[in-house]
Coordinates of C-alpha atoms and ligand atoms in Angstrom, one line a residue:
M148 CA -34.9 2.7 -3.2
P149 CA -32.6 -0.4 -3.2
Q150 CA -32.3 -2.0 -6.5
E151 CA -31.3 -5.3 -8.0
H152 CA -28.7 -4.9 -10.7
H153 CA -27.6 -7.5 -13.3
L154 CA -24.2 -7.0 -14.8
D155 CA -21.3 -9.0 -16.3
T156 CA -18.9 -7.5 -13.8
L157 CA -18.9 -5.5 -10.6
V158 CA -15.8 -3.6 -9.5
V159 CA -15.7 -2.8 -5.8
G160 CA -13.6 0.2 -5.0
T161 CA -12.6 3.3 -6.9
G162 CA -9.0 3.9 -5.9
F163 CA -6.0 3.4 -8.3
S164 CA -6.9 -0.2 -8.9
G165 CA -10.6 0.1 -9.2
I166 CA -10.4 2.9 -11.7
Y167 CA -7.9 0.9 -13.7
A168 CA -10.2 -2.2 -13.7
L169 CA -13.4 -0.2 -14.5
Y170 CA -11.8 1.7 -17.4
H171 CA -10.2 -1.4 -19.0
L172 CA -13.1 -3.8 -18.6
L173 CA -15.5 -1.3 -20.1
K174 CA -13.0 -1.0 -23.0
D175 CA -13.0 -4.8 -23.3
G176 CA -16.8 -4.6 -23.9
L177 CA -18.0 -5.9 -20.6
N178 CA -21.1 -4.6 -18.9
V179 CA -19.4 -3.3 -15.8
E180 CA -20.1 -0.9 -13.0
A181 CA -18.3 0.1 -9.8
I182 CA -19.4 0.6 -6.2
E183 CA -17.5 2.7 -3.6
K184 CA -18.2 2.9 0.1
E185 CA -17.0 6.5 0.3
S186 CA -18.6 9.5 -1.3
E187 CA -15.8 10.2 -3.8
V188 CA -13.2 8.3 -5.9
G189 CA -9.6 8.0 -4.8
G190 CA -9.5 5.1 -2.3
A191 CA -6.5 5.7 0.0
W192 CA -6.0 9.1 -1.6
W193 CA -9.5 10.2 -0.6
V194 CA -9.5 9.0 3.0
N195 CA -5.9 9.7 4.0
Q196 CA -6.3 13.5 4.2
Y197 CA -4.0 13.9 7.2
P198 CA -1.5 16.8 7.2
G199 CA 1.5 16.1 5.0
A200 CA 0.1 13.1 3.2
L201 CA 2.3 12.5 0.2
S202 CA 3.3 9.7 -2.1
D203 CA 6.8 8.7 -1.4
T204 CA 7.5 7.5 -4.9
W205 CA 8.3 10.0 -7.6
S206 CA 5.4 11.9 -9.2
H207 CA 6.3 11.0 -12.8
V208 CA 5.9 7.3 -12.1
Y209 CA 3.1 7.6 -9.5
R210 CA 0.5 7.5 -12.3
Y211 CA -0.9 5.2 -14.9
S212 CA 1.2 4.5 -17.9
F213 CA -1.8 3.4 -20.1
D214 CA -3.0 7.0 -20.7
K215 CA -0.2 8.2 -23.0
D216 CA -1.9 11.6 -23.5
L217 CA -2.0 12.3 -19.7
L218 CA 1.6 11.2 -19.3
Q219 CA 2.5 14.0 -21.7
T220 CA 0.0 16.6 -20.6
Y221 CA -0.8 16.2 -16.9
P222 CA 1.5 18.4 -14.9
A223 CA 3.7 17.2 -12.1
A224 CA 4.5 20.4 -10.2
R225 CA 7.0 18.8 -7.9
T226 CA 9.1 15.7 -7.7
Y227 CA 6.5 14.1 -5.4
S228 CA 2.7 14.4 -5.4
S229 CA 0.8 15.4 -2.4
Q230 CA -2.6 13.8 -1.4
P231 CA -4.7 16.6 -2.9
E232 CA -2.6 16.4 -6.1
I233 CA -3.0 12.7 -6.5
L234 CA -6.7 12.9 -5.7
A235 CA -7.1 15.6 -8.4
Y236 CA -5.2 13.4 -10.8
L237 CA -7.5 10.4 -10.2
K238 CA -10.6 12.6 -10.5
H239 CA -9.2 13.9 -13.7
V240 CA -8.7 10.4 -15.1
V241 CA -12.3 9.6 -14.1
E242 CA -13.7 12.7 -15.8
K243 CA -11.6 12.4 -18.9
H244 CA -12.8 8.9 -19.5
D245 CA -16.3 9.6 -18.4
L246 CA -16.2 6.9 -15.7
R247 CA -18.2 8.6 -13.0
R248 CA -21.5 7.5 -14.6
Y249 CA -20.6 3.9 -14.0
M250 CA -19.9 4.5 -10.3
H251 CA -22.2 4.3 -7.3
F252 CA -20.9 6.1 -4.2
N253 CA -21.8 5.5 -0.5
T254 CA -22.4 1.9 -1.5
K255 CA -20.6 -0.5 0.8
M256 CA -20.4 -4.2 -0.1
V257 CA -21.2 -6.2 3.1
A258 CA -21.5 -9.7 1.7
A259 CA -21.1 -11.8 -1.5
K260 CA -22.2 -15.3 -2.2
W261 CA -21.4 -17.6 -5.1
D262 CA -24.4 -19.3 -6.6
D263 CA -23.0 -22.5 -8.2
E264 CA -26.2 -23.1 -10.2
A265 CA -26.6 -19.7 -11.7
K266 CA -22.8 -19.3 -11.9
K267 CA -23.0 -15.9 -10.5
W268 CA -22.1 -13.8 -7.5
T269 CA -24.8 -12.1 -5.5
V270 CA -23.4 -9.0 -3.8
Q271 CA -25.2 -7.4 -1.0
C272 CA -24.6 -3.7 -0.2
Q273 CA -25.3 -1.8 3.0
T274 CA -27.7 0.3 1.0
G275 CA -29.9 -2.7 0.3
D276 CA -28.8 -2.8 -3.3
V277 CA -28.0 -6.2 -4.7
Y278 CA -25.7 -7.0 -7.7
R279 CA -25.9 -10.3 -9.6
V280 CA -22.7 -10.6 -11.6
K281 CA -20.5 -13.1 -13.4
Y282 CA -17.2 -11.5 -12.3
L283 CA -16.6 -9.9 -9.0
I284 CA -13.5 -7.7 -8.9
T285 CA -12.5 -6.5 -5.5
A286 CA -10.2 -3.5 -5.6
L287 CA -10.4 -2.7 -1.9
G288 CA -6.8 -1.5 -1.4
P289 CA -4.0 -3.0 0.6
L290 CA -4.0 -0.5 3.5
V291 CA -7.5 0.1 4.6
K292 CA -8.4 -1.3 8.0
P293 CA -6.9 0.9 10.7
S294 CA -4.9 -0.8 13.4
L295 CA -5.8 1.0 16.6
P296 CA -3.9 0.9 19.9
D297 CA -5.7 -0.7 22.9
I298 CA -5.4 2.1 25.5
R299 CA -7.2 1.8 28.7
G300 CA -9.5 4.8 29.4
L301 CA -9.4 6.2 25.9
D302 CA -13.1 6.8 26.0
T303 CA -12.6 9.2 28.9
F304 CA -10.3 11.5 26.9
K305 CA -12.0 14.8 26.4
G306 CA -10.1 15.9 23.3
Q307 CA -10.3 14.6 19.7
I308 CA -9.0 11.2 18.7
V309 CA -8.3 10.4 15.1
H310 CA -6.5 7.8 12.9
T311 CA -4.5 9.2 10.0
S312 CA -6.4 7.1 7.5
T313 CA -9.8 8.5 8.6
W314 CA -8.6 12.0 9.0
D315 CA -11.4 14.6 9.3
P316 CA -10.2 17.7 7.3
S317 CA -12.2 20.0 9.8
I318 CA -9.6 19.2 12.5
R319 CA -7.5 22.2 13.4
V320 CA -4.1 21.4 15.0
E321 CA -3.0 25.1 15.1
G322 CA -2.1 26.2 18.7
K323 CA -3.2 22.8 20.1
R324 CA -1.4 20.2 22.2
V325 CA -1.1 17.3 19.9
G326 CA 0.0 13.7 20.5
V327 CA 1.1 11.4 17.6
I328 CA 1.4 7.7 18.3
G329 CA 3.5 5.9 15.7
V330 CA 6.3 6.8 13.3
G331 CA 5.8 4.9 10.1
S332 CA 5.2 6.8 6.9
S333 CA 2.0 8.4 8.2
G334 CA 3.4 9.4 11.5
V335 CA 6.6 10.8 10.0
Q336 CA 4.7 12.9 7.5
T337 CA 2.2 14.1 10.1
V338 CA 4.9 15.1 12.6
T339 CA 6.8 17.0 9.9
A340 CA 3.8 18.8 8.6
I341 CA 2.3 20.0 12.0
A342 CA 5.3 20.6 14.3
S343 CA 5.6 24.2 13.4
K344 CA 1.9 24.9 13.8
V345 CA 1.0 23.2 17.1
K346 CA 1.5 24.5 20.7
S347 CA 3.2 21.2 21.7
L348 CA 3.8 17.9 19.9
H349 CA 4.3 14.7 21.8
V350 CA 5.5 11.9 19.5
F351 CA 5.1 8.5 21.1
I352 CA 7.7 6.2 19.6
R353 CA 7.8 2.5 20.2
T354 CA 10.3 1.6 17.5
P355 CA 12.3 4.4 15.9
Q356 CA 12.7 4.0 12.2
Y357 CA 15.2 5.0 9.6
S358 CA 14.0 7.9 7.5
V359 CA 15.8 9.5 4.5
P360 CA 15.2 13.0 3.1
A361 CA 12.7 12.8 0.2
N362 CA 14.1 15.9 -1.6
N363 CA 10.7 17.1 -2.7
R364 CA 11.3 20.1 -5.0
P365 CA 9.7 21.8 -7.9
M366 CA 10.1 20.0 -11.2
T367 CA 11.8 22.2 -13.7
P368 CA 10.3 22.6 -17.2
E369 CA 13.5 21.0 -18.6
E370 CA 13.1 18.0 -16.3
R371 CA 9.5 17.7 -17.4
Q372 CA 10.4 17.9 -21.0
S373 CA 13.2 15.3 -20.6
I374 CA 10.8 12.9 -18.8
N375 CA 8.1 13.4 -21.6
E376 CA 10.7 12.6 -24.2
R377 CA 11.9 9.5 -22.4
Y378 CA 8.5 8.2 -21.1
S379 CA 8.4 4.9 -23.1
Q380 CA 11.9 4.1 -22.0
I381 CA 11.1 5.1 -18.4
W382 CA 8.1 2.8 -18.3
S383 CA 9.9 -0.2 -19.8
G384 CA 12.6 0.4 -17.1
V385 CA 10.0 0.6 -14.4
M386 CA 8.3 -2.6 -15.5
S387 CA 11.5 -4.5 -15.6
S388 CA 12.8 -3.3 -12.3
A389 CA 12.4 -4.7 -8.8
F390 CA 10.7 -1.8 -7.2
G391 CA 9.2 0.1 -10.2
M392 CA 10.4 3.6 -9.5
D393 CA 12.7 4.6 -12.3
F394 CA 16.0 4.4 -10.6
H395 CA 19.0 2.2 -11.5
E396 CA 19.1 -1.0 -9.4
P397 CA 22.8 -1.8 -9.2
T398 CA 24.3 -5.3 -9.1
R399 CA 27.3 -4.3 -7.0
T400 CA 27.3 -5.4 -3.4
L401 CA 28.2 -3.1 -0.6
M402 CA 31.3 -4.9 0.5
S403 CA 32.6 -5.0 -3.1
V404 CA 33.6 -1.3 -2.9
S405 CA 36.0 0.4 -0.5
P406 CA 34.7 2.0 2.7
Q407 CA 35.3 5.4 1.2
E408 CA 33.5 4.7 -2.1
R409 CA 30.6 3.2 0.0
E410 CA 30.3 6.4 1.9
E411 CA 30.3 8.5 -1.2
I412 CA 27.6 6.4 -2.9
L413 CA 25.4 6.5 0.2
E414 CA 26.0 10.2 0.6
K415 CA 25.1 10.9 -3.1
I416 CA 21.8 9.0 -2.7
W417 CA 21.1 10.7 0.7
Q418 CA 21.4 14.1 -1.1
A419 CA 19.4 13.0 -4.1
G420 CA 16.7 11.7 -1.8
N421 CA 14.3 8.9 -1.1
G422 CA 14.4 6.0 1.3
I423 CA 13.4 3.4 -1.2
Q424 CA 16.2 4.5 -3.5
L425 CA 18.7 4.3 -0.6
M426 CA 17.5 0.8 0.2
F427 CA 17.4 -0.6 -3.4
G428 CA 19.4 1.9 -5.5
A429 CA 22.8 2.0 -3.8
F430 CA 23.8 -1.6 -3.5
S431 CA 22.2 -4.9 -4.4
D432 CA 22.4 -6.5 -1.0
V433 CA 21.1 -4.0 1.6
V434 CA 18.1 -6.1 2.2
S435 CA 19.7 -9.5 1.8
D436 CA 23.0 -9.2 3.6
E437 CA 23.1 -8.4 7.3
A438 CA 26.5 -6.8 7.3
A439 CA 25.6 -4.6 4.3
N440 CA 22.3 -3.7 6.0
E441 CA 24.1 -2.7 9.2
E442 CA 26.6 -0.5 7.2
V443 CA 23.7 1.5 5.8
C444 CA 22.0 1.7 9.2
R445 CA 25.3 3.0 10.6
F446 CA 25.3 5.7 7.9
I447 CA 21.8 6.8 8.7
R448 CA 22.4 6.8 12.4
K449 CA 25.3 9.1 11.9
K450 CA 23.0 11.4 9.9
I451 CA 20.5 11.4 12.7
A452 CA 23.2 12.2 15.2
G453 CA 24.2 15.2 13.0
I454 CA 20.7 16.6 12.9
V455 CA 19.1 16.0 16.3
K456 CA 20.8 18.3 18.9
D457 CA 19.2 17.1 22.1
P458 CA 20.9 13.9 23.3
Q459 CA 17.8 12.6 25.0
K460 CA 15.6 13.1 21.9
R461 CA 18.4 11.7 19.7
A462 CA 18.6 8.5 21.8
V463 CA 14.8 8.0 21.4
L464 CA 14.9 8.7 17.7
T465 CA 17.9 6.5 16.8
P466 CA 17.0 3.0 15.6
R467 CA 19.1 0.1 16.7
E468 CA 17.4 -2.7 14.8
P469 CA 18.3 -3.7 11.2
W470 CA 16.6 -1.7 8.4
N471 CA 13.7 -4.1 7.9
R472 CA 10.7 -1.9 7.4
R473 CA 9.1 -0.2 4.4
P474 CA 11.6 2.6 3.8
L475 CA 10.5 6.1 4.8
S476 CA 11.2 9.4 3.1
D477 CA 10.6 12.7 4.8
A478 CA 10.7 16.5 4.4
G479 CA 12.8 17.2 7.5
Y480 CA 11.4 14.8 10.1
Y481 CA 14.4 14.7 12.4
E482 CA 14.8 18.4 12.2
Q483 CA 11.4 18.9 13.8
F484 CA 12.8 17.5 17.1
N485 CA 15.1 20.5 17.4
R486 CA 12.0 22.6 18.2
E487 CA 11.4 23.1 21.9
N488 CA 7.7 22.3 21.5
V489 CA 8.4 18.8 20.1
Y490 CA 9.0 15.9 22.4
A491 CA 10.2 12.3 21.6
I492 CA 8.7 9.9 24.1
D493 CA 10.1 6.4 24.3
I494 CA 7.1 4.2 24.8
K495 CA 9.1 1.0 24.5
K496 CA 10.8 2.0 27.8
Y497 CA 7.7 3.6 29.3
P498 CA 4.6 2.3 27.5
I499 CA 1.4 4.2 27.5
T500 CA -0.5 2.9 30.5
E501 CA -3.8 4.8 30.2
A502 CA -5.6 7.7 28.8
T503 CA -7.2 10.2 31.1
P504 CA -9.6 13.1 30.3
D505 CA -6.5 15.3 29.9
G506 CA -4.1 13.2 27.9
L507 CA -1.9 10.0 27.9
R508 CA 0.0 8.7 30.9
T509 CA 3.2 6.7 30.4
A510 CA 4.7 4.0 32.7
D511 CA 7.1 6.5 34.3
G512 CA 3.9 8.2 35.8
R513 CA 4.0 11.2 33.6
L514 CA 0.8 12.6 32.1
H515 CA 1.3 14.1 28.7
E516 CA -1.5 16.7 28.4
L517 CA -3.1 16.8 25.0
D518 CA -6.0 18.2 23.0
I519 CA -5.8 15.9 20.1
I520 CA -4.5 12.3 19.8
I521 CA -3.5 11.2 16.3
N522 CA -3.1 7.5 15.9
A523 CA -0.6 7.0 13.1
T524 CA -0.6 3.3 14.1
G525 CA -0.9 1.7 10.7
F526 CA -3.1 -0.9 9.3
D527 CA -4.3 -4.5 9.4
A528 CA -2.8 -4.8 6.0
L529 CA -4.0 -6.6 2.9
D530 CA -6.6 -9.1 4.2
G531 CA -7.7 -6.5 6.7
A532 CA -9.8 -4.9 3.9
Y533 CA -11.8 -8.2 3.6
A534 CA -12.5 -8.6 7.4
G535 CA -15.7 -6.6 7.2
I536 CA -17.2 -8.5 4.3
D537 CA -18.8 -11.9 4.4
I538 CA -17.7 -13.6 1.2
R539 CA -18.9 -17.2 0.6
G540 CA -17.6 -19.3 -2.2
R541 CA -18.3 -22.9 -3.2
N542 CA -17.8 -24.4 0.2
K543 CA -20.8 -24.3 2.4
G544 CA -18.9 -23.9 5.6
E545 CA -16.2 -21.4 6.3
G546 CA -16.3 -18.0 4.6
L547 CA -13.3 -16.2 3.2
R548 CA -12.5 -13.9 6.1
D549 CA -12.6 -16.8 8.6
R550 CA -10.4 -19.0 6.5
W551 CA -7.9 -16.2 6.1
K552 CA -8.0 -15.3 9.8
R553 CA -7.3 -18.9 10.7
A554 CA -4.8 -19.9 8.0
G555 CA -3.5 -16.6 6.6
P556 CA -4.7 -14.9 3.4
D557 CA -3.8 -17.4 0.7
C558 CA -4.3 -15.8 -2.7
Y559 CA -2.7 -16.9 -5.9
F560 CA -0.7 -14.0 -7.4
G561 CA -2.7 -11.6 -5.2
C562 CA -5.7 -12.1 -7.3
A563 CA -7.5 -15.5 -7.0
V564 CA -8.5 -17.9 -4.2
A565 CA -9.3 -21.6 -4.5
G566 CA -13.0 -22.2 -4.0
Y567 CA -14.0 -18.7 -5.0
P568 CA -14.7 -18.8 -8.8
N569 CA -14.7 -15.6 -10.7
L570 CA -13.7 -13.6 -7.6
L571 CA -10.7 -11.6 -8.8
M572 CA -8.7 -9.3 -6.6
M573 CA -6.8 -6.3 -7.6
V574 CA -3.8 -5.9 -5.3
G575 CA -5.1 -8.6 -3.0
P576 CA -3.0 -10.4 -0.3
R577 CA 0.3 -11.8 -1.6
T578 CA 0.5 -9.3 -4.4
V579 CA 3.9 -7.9 -5.2
F580 CA 5.6 -5.2 -3.1
G581 CA 6.5 -2.2 -5.2
N582 CA 5.4 1.1 -6.6
I583 CA 1.6 0.8 -6.6
P584 CA 0.6 2.2 -10.1
P585 CA 2.9 -0.3 -12.0
V586 CA 1.7 -3.1 -9.6
V587 CA -1.9 -2.2 -10.5
E588 CA -1.1 -2.3 -14.2
I589 CA 0.6 -5.6 -14.0
Q590 CA -2.2 -7.2 -12.0
G591 CA -4.9 -5.5 -14.1
T592 CA -3.3 -6.7 -17.3
F593 CA -3.3 -10.3 -16.0
L594 CA -6.8 -10.1 -14.8
R595 CA -8.0 -8.9 -18.2
K596 CA -6.2 -11.8 -19.9
L597 CA -7.9 -14.2 -17.5
I598 CA -11.3 -12.8 -18.3
R599 CA -10.7 -12.7 -22.0
R600 CA -9.6 -16.3 -22.1
A601 CA -12.5 -17.5 -19.9
E602 CA -14.9 -15.7 -22.3
E603 CA -13.3 -17.3 -25.3
I604 CA -13.6 -20.8 -23.8
S605 CA -17.2 -20.1 -22.8
A606 CA -18.0 -19.0 -26.3
Q607 CA -16.3 -22.1 -27.8
T608 CA -17.8 -24.6 -25.5
G609 CA -21.2 -23.1 -24.8
R610 CA -20.5 -23.6 -21.1
Q611 CA -19.4 -20.9 -18.7
C612 CA -15.7 -21.2 -18.0
E613 CA -14.9 -20.2 -14.5
I614 CA -11.7 -18.5 -13.3
E615 CA -10.6 -20.3 -10.2
A616 CA -7.2 -20.9 -8.7
T617 CA -6.3 -24.5 -7.7
E618 CA -5.4 -25.4 -4.1
H619 CA -2.0 -26.4 -5.3
A620 CA -1.3 -23.1 -6.9
V621 CA -2.5 -21.2 -3.9
Q622 CA -0.3 -23.3 -1.6
D623 CA 2.7 -23.0 -3.9
W624 CA 2.4 -19.3 -4.1
T625 CA 2.2 -19.0 -0.3
E626 CA 5.3 -21.0 0.0
I627 CA 7.1 -18.9 -2.7
C628 CA 6.1 -15.7 -0.9
N629 CA 7.2 -17.0 2.5
Q630 CA 10.5 -18.4 1.2
T631 CA 11.3 -15.2 -0.6
A632 CA 10.6 -13.1 2.6
Q633 CA 13.0 -15.3 4.6
K634 CA 15.8 -14.3 2.4
I635 CA 15.5 -10.5 3.0
A636 CA 15.5 -8.2 6.0
I637 CA 11.8 -7.2 5.7
G638 CA 10.8 -10.8 6.2
K639 CA 12.4 -10.8 9.6
G640 CA 11.1 -7.4 10.8
N641 CA 7.9 -6.4 12.5
S642 CA 6.5 -4.8 9.4
W643 CA 2.9 -4.7 8.4
M644 CA 4.1 -6.7 5.3
M645 CA 4.5 -9.7 7.5
G646 CA 1.4 -9.2 9.6
R647 CA 3.6 -8.7 12.8
N648 CA 2.1 -5.3 13.6
V649 CA -1.3 -6.6 14.5
P650 CA -1.5 -8.8 17.7
G651 CA -2.9 -12.2 17.0
K652 CA -2.6 -12.0 13.2
V653 CA -1.1 -14.9 11.4
V654 CA 2.6 -14.1 10.7
T655 CA 3.2 -14.7 7.0
S656 CA 4.5 -12.8 4.0
L657 CA 1.4 -10.7 3.0
M658 CA 3.3 -9.7 -0.2
F659 CA 5.6 -11.2 -2.6
L660 CA 8.9 -9.5 -1.8
G661 CA 10.9 -10.7 -4.8
G662 CA 10.4 -7.7 -7.0
L663 CA 8.0 -6.4 -9.6
N664 CA 10.1 -7.8 -12.5
A665 CA 10.2 -11.3 -10.9
F666 CA 6.5 -11.2 -10.2
R667 CA 5.7 -10.1 -13.8
G668 CA 7.9 -12.9 -15.0
K669 CA 6.1 -15.5 -12.9
I670 CA 2.6 -14.5 -14.1
E671 CA 3.7 -14.2 -17.7
D672 CA 5.2 -17.6 -17.4
A673 CA 2.0 -19.0 -15.8
Q674 CA 0.0 -17.6 -18.7
A675 CA 2.4 -18.8 -21.4
K676 CA 2.0 -22.4 -19.9
G677 CA -1.7 -22.1 -20.4
F678 CA -2.8 -20.3 -17.2
V679 CA -1.0 -22.7 -14.8
G680 CA -2.6 -22.6 -11.4
F681 CA -6.1 -22.2 -12.6
Q682 CA -8.8 -24.9 -12.8
S683 CA -9.3 -26.6 -16.2
P684 CA -10.6 -25.7 -18.8
L685 CA -9.0 -22.3 -18.3
G686 CA -5.9 -23.8 -16.9
P687 CA -4.3 -27.2 -17.7
A688 CA -5.6 -30.4 -16.3
E689 CA -5.0 -30.6 -12.6
G690 CA -1.4 -31.7 -11.7
T691 CA 0.0 -31.4 -15.2
A692 CA 1.9 -28.2 -14.5
R693 CA 3.0 -26.5 -11.3
L694 CA 4.5 -23.1 -10.8
Ligands
LIG831 P1 3.2 1.7 9.9 O1 4.3 1.8 8.9 O2 2.7 0.3 10.2 O3 3.6 2.4 11.2 C1 2.8 2.3 12.4 C2 3.5 3.0 13.5 O4 2.6 2.9 14.7 C3 4.8 2.3 13.9 O5 5.6 3.3 14.4 C4 4.3 1.4 15.1 O6 5.2 1.1 16.0 C5 3.3 2.3 15.7 N1 2.3 1.6 16.5 C6 1.4 0.7 16.0 N2 0.6 0.2 17.0 C7 1.0 0.8 18.1 C8 0.6 0.7 19.5 N3 -0.3 -0.1 19.9 N4 1.3 1.4 20.4 C9 2.3 2.3 20.0 N5 2.7 2.4 18.7 C10 2.1 1.7 17.8 O7 1.9 2.5 9.4 P2 1.8 3.8 8.5 O8 0.4 4.2 8.4 O9 2.8 4.8 9.0 O10 2.3 3.4 7.1 C11 1.7 2.2 6.4 C12 2.1 2.3 5.0 O11 1.3 3.3 4.3 C13 3.5 2.7 4.6 O12 4.4 1.6 4.7 C14 3.3 3.1 3.2 O13 3.3 2.0 2.3 C15 1.9 3.7 3.2 P3 6.1 -0.3 15.9 O14 7.0 -0.1 14.8 O15 5.0 -1.4 15.7 O16 6.7 -0.5 17.2

């Protein structure tokens, strides 16, 4: 039976950020519950059950730092955590803190409307349930809405079609003829995991990417002990670094060292592993200087040439563009193409023209016969998660999704939108790019401070104080994000971070690409100046302070 619920706060989503928000807001004494459209907690780590799904940041920092006990006791078997391991960890956090009883599953939010008289949000769910709440916290996840290729005749294909993010664990690839479209993180992980199991694997590659060995290996008891002993130091390093992954971020530029030393530094990191570390941990200017970027590209191309034996496959797999995407890490991706049953198909040269009942045809006339098509084609990132929800703020006219579709997803610090009081986002559009757990903790800490301050003001004045970003702040933040993106390679690439992967989407920096430390500095500064960027009385009087 649908019910009407009255709460202080509703958290929407139970992934990394929803669990964080629920736990902390309960701790802060709010009457809070969470809804989740899926049947289980985990967010991205529940739905992305495709073969080989793995976090590509190190396991010891791919977790919350707030639970000091779990940091010490929860095992990290390997240097990276797989999807089942991360899901088990999140479930464990939920059970340990007894959070499940505040969660409602299979409950999808479809609409939310701000009532300016009652000063509350009314949230409608697909189940018919209605929530009336003072604070609406959306923790929907940055990579939720699949981006699907528009292939003529796909409905005639008689095999299975799946997107990596909606993987059905009952799918069996063993002995099948499988096609994978796309070679971002999801495609690279899928290809590597299934190549040895399938009858044939056709990998449809539009833009080859640079991938670096992850070096995923068992964590030794000594390493674990050393990490445990240094955890507080590790976290303070993570929180004051640009990417938030516990590696040293050097200040030396690539050209400041000799060609031989350059090669040695790159080789050392290649052996140690991780694409993010190679991009940010070797030199300070790989993303900001074209010549430095090209030198690292050259290094990786040489590696690809040394691994992939077949010249035709090698040509298709070798990137020519600058390294301007989210870095990839792999467990032997290029090596898979040395198998006779694995094909690299250049769909930039010969695009997919149609699907037939038997497979995919490319522009050279060839039909690639398939039993399963796996779309590893990525996401309508950040604001895509909001496209299926009708959110209406103070303005009577345009709703949030239409405004964002028209003008780009303006969102102050990835958490607040002008005209939408008390709607607070965890990891919303224009949040910072970095290792997600620290991103969640930085955003969550700020969100709690906003709510605490608003509650204090409400108690002092006897009038509900709303949390609402000013138009100025939202515009300034958009400008800062776009200007920052223009200074680095990712800002110029076709990455999902710029919205360039989805035809028709507004091209804009969907994330702040200036580093976790800079982001944290900016929000702490805004707070220190009296919550600059928020409407008075929470923030200063309009116009008195800008970012
Ligand atoms: P990505 O990184 O956006 O990769 C998507 C891949 O799919 C990429 O190779 C795309 O080629 C390809 N793609 C997308 N649309 C098409 C169409 N229509 N035809 C052919 N190929 C296509 O998504 P992932 O899921 O791998 O990773 C997303 C993030 O998840 C990742 O960065 C991590 O943060 C976790 P393109 O490059 O556009 O030519």
